[in-house]
């Protein structure tokens, strides 16, 4: 795979795909505690500035699926990036079309442009050749620095490098270097912790990890689907009904697999009603499972503290509501304290570590959530496969 050192960027229009998918608050601002994906892209942008390149940034925000959604415009991201870079970032109102082409034609060396959310055009997700061609002609070289999106077969990830000479940026390179070591030389006991909501997007990774790891811990709403598949009641908890049969095919009695034994339940997810600790299987009809319980926490902590290597993605409960955040916070603190090499990735997970001031205690904080899990589970990532061939 080529890298930045393989190109002469002077006076070249460089299309740089970045992952700036960060939370934007209601007041249209990116919080400085949540801008770590922007910070992670600075080394590549600064490198290109030093080399006198003309920089055109490509990014997405949220999942607008081909429609213009005002709250998903990239203006707040451009403003935060300006602060971080200490220079102006010119945000355009589209990512293709006549006006964009005119502006790009006049770009000067040392200027930074940010094109509008790529996902406002369905061609990005659908990997439409016409869309790709229109983007490709804006640049002369392509740099992919969007590790967090590398598992998506989208136009900017898999097709741009077919139209333009391309290479990996510094962030992508670093992620692959560190995560490759974890993949090829894991230390044992290797403990993987997967939380979050959807088991459908993680089932393949879970299957792969069940074979490779010494312990696999599942928490968060995705564990509800597993609990249900084991035949326990889960009341009104979030569940993916259509996944229950699929989950039953997993080796649910494998001793490596750890799922909650007790949970925190309540009839109100906003935390306005009383909550209680319930053994798994004792969730009442109107209740929801909203966090892992104290016994589960102890059990998970015991497993984690013996690990020589830990991989974590996804919260253990509805951590946005204080009342249901203890499980996730306890797990975060345990990982931070453990001597084993720790790798943590994913938006929610890393934001929580920032909030708890624990980032410095993690060996590698990945900008990828799904991308990181897939890479570490040994899956091929479309964006990377294409780049390797250039
Ligand atoms: C992420 O936030 O995980 C990446 O930016 C990818 O976003 P996506 O899951 O909407 O494709
Ligand atoms: Mg910050």
PDB file of C-alpha atoms and ligand atoms in Angstrom, residues 17-22 37 60-63 119 147-152 154 346-347 367-371, ligand 1:
ATOM      1  CA  UNK A  17     -11.244  11.281   2.535  1.00  0.00           C
ATOM      2  CA  UNK A  18     -11.535  11.737   6.292  1.00  0.00           C
ATOM      3  CA  UNK A  19     -13.875  10.398   8.980  1.00  0.00           C
ATOM      4  CA  UNK A  20     -15.363  13.484  10.618  1.00  0.00           C
ATOM      5  CA  UNK A  21     -18.480  11.646  11.804  1.00  0.00           C
ATOM      6  CA  UNK A  22     -18.694  13.258  15.253  1.00  0.00           C
ATOM      7  CA  UNK A  37     -11.765  12.214  15.081  1.00  0.00           C
ATOM      8  CA  UNK A  60     -19.774  12.280   5.718  1.00  0.00           C
ATOM      9  CA  UNK A  61     -21.975  12.972   8.731  1.00  0.00           C
ATOM     10  CA  UNK A  62     -24.759  10.684   9.933  1.00  0.00           C
ATOM     11  CA  UNK A  63     -26.881   8.640   7.565  1.00  0.00           C
ATOM     12  CA  UNK A 119     -24.036  11.158   1.816  1.00  0.00           C
ATOM     13  CA  UNK A 147     -10.180   4.355   8.911  1.00  0.00           C
ATOM     14  CA  UNK A 148     -13.589   4.526  10.619  1.00  0.00           C
ATOM     15  CA  UNK A 149     -15.353   4.076   7.266  1.00  0.00           C
ATOM     16  CA  UNK A 150     -12.961   1.560   5.734  1.00  0.00           C
ATOM     17  CA  UNK A 151     -15.533  -1.262   6.080  1.00  0.00           C
ATOM     18  CA  UNK A 152     -18.070   0.569   3.898  1.00  0.00           C
ATOM     19  CA  UNK A 154     -19.004   3.380  -0.635  1.00  0.00           C
ATOM     20  CA  UNK A 346     -16.044   3.517  18.387  1.00  0.00           C
ATOM     21  CA  UNK A 347     -17.768   6.866  18.834  1.00  0.00           C
ATOM     22  CA  UNK A 367     -11.098   5.989  15.365  1.00  0.00           C
ATOM     23  CA  UNK A 368     -13.038   2.988  14.076  1.00  0.00           C
ATOM     24  CA  UNK A 369     -15.895   1.172  15.789  1.00  0.00           C
ATOM     25  CA  UNK A 370     -17.320  -1.327  13.321  1.00  0.00           C
ATOM     26  CA  UNK A 371     -14.191  -0.960  11.193  1.00  0.00           C
TER      27      UNK A 371
HETATM   28  C1  LIG B   1     -18.592   5.627  12.170  1.00  0.00           C
HETATM   29  O1  LIG B   1     -19.028   6.595  12.780  1.00  0.00           O
HETATM   30  O2  LIG B   1     -18.516   4.505  12.675  1.00  0.00           O
HETATM   31  C2  LIG B   1     -18.065   5.835  10.785  1.00  0.00           C
HETATM   32  O3  LIG B   1     -17.963   7.175  10.473  1.00  0.00           O
HETATM   33  C3  LIG B   1     -18.937   5.099   9.799  1.00  0.00           C
HETATM   34  O4  LIG B   1     -20.246   5.592   9.828  1.00  0.00           O
HETATM   35  P1  LIG B   1     -21.449   4.668   9.389  1.00  0.00           P
HETATM   36  O5  LIG B   1     -21.545   3.570  10.418  1.00  0.00           O
HETATM   37  O6  LIG B   1     -22.670   5.540   9.341  1.00  0.00           O
HETATM   38  O7  LIG B   1     -21.116   4.088   8.044  1.00  0.00           O
END
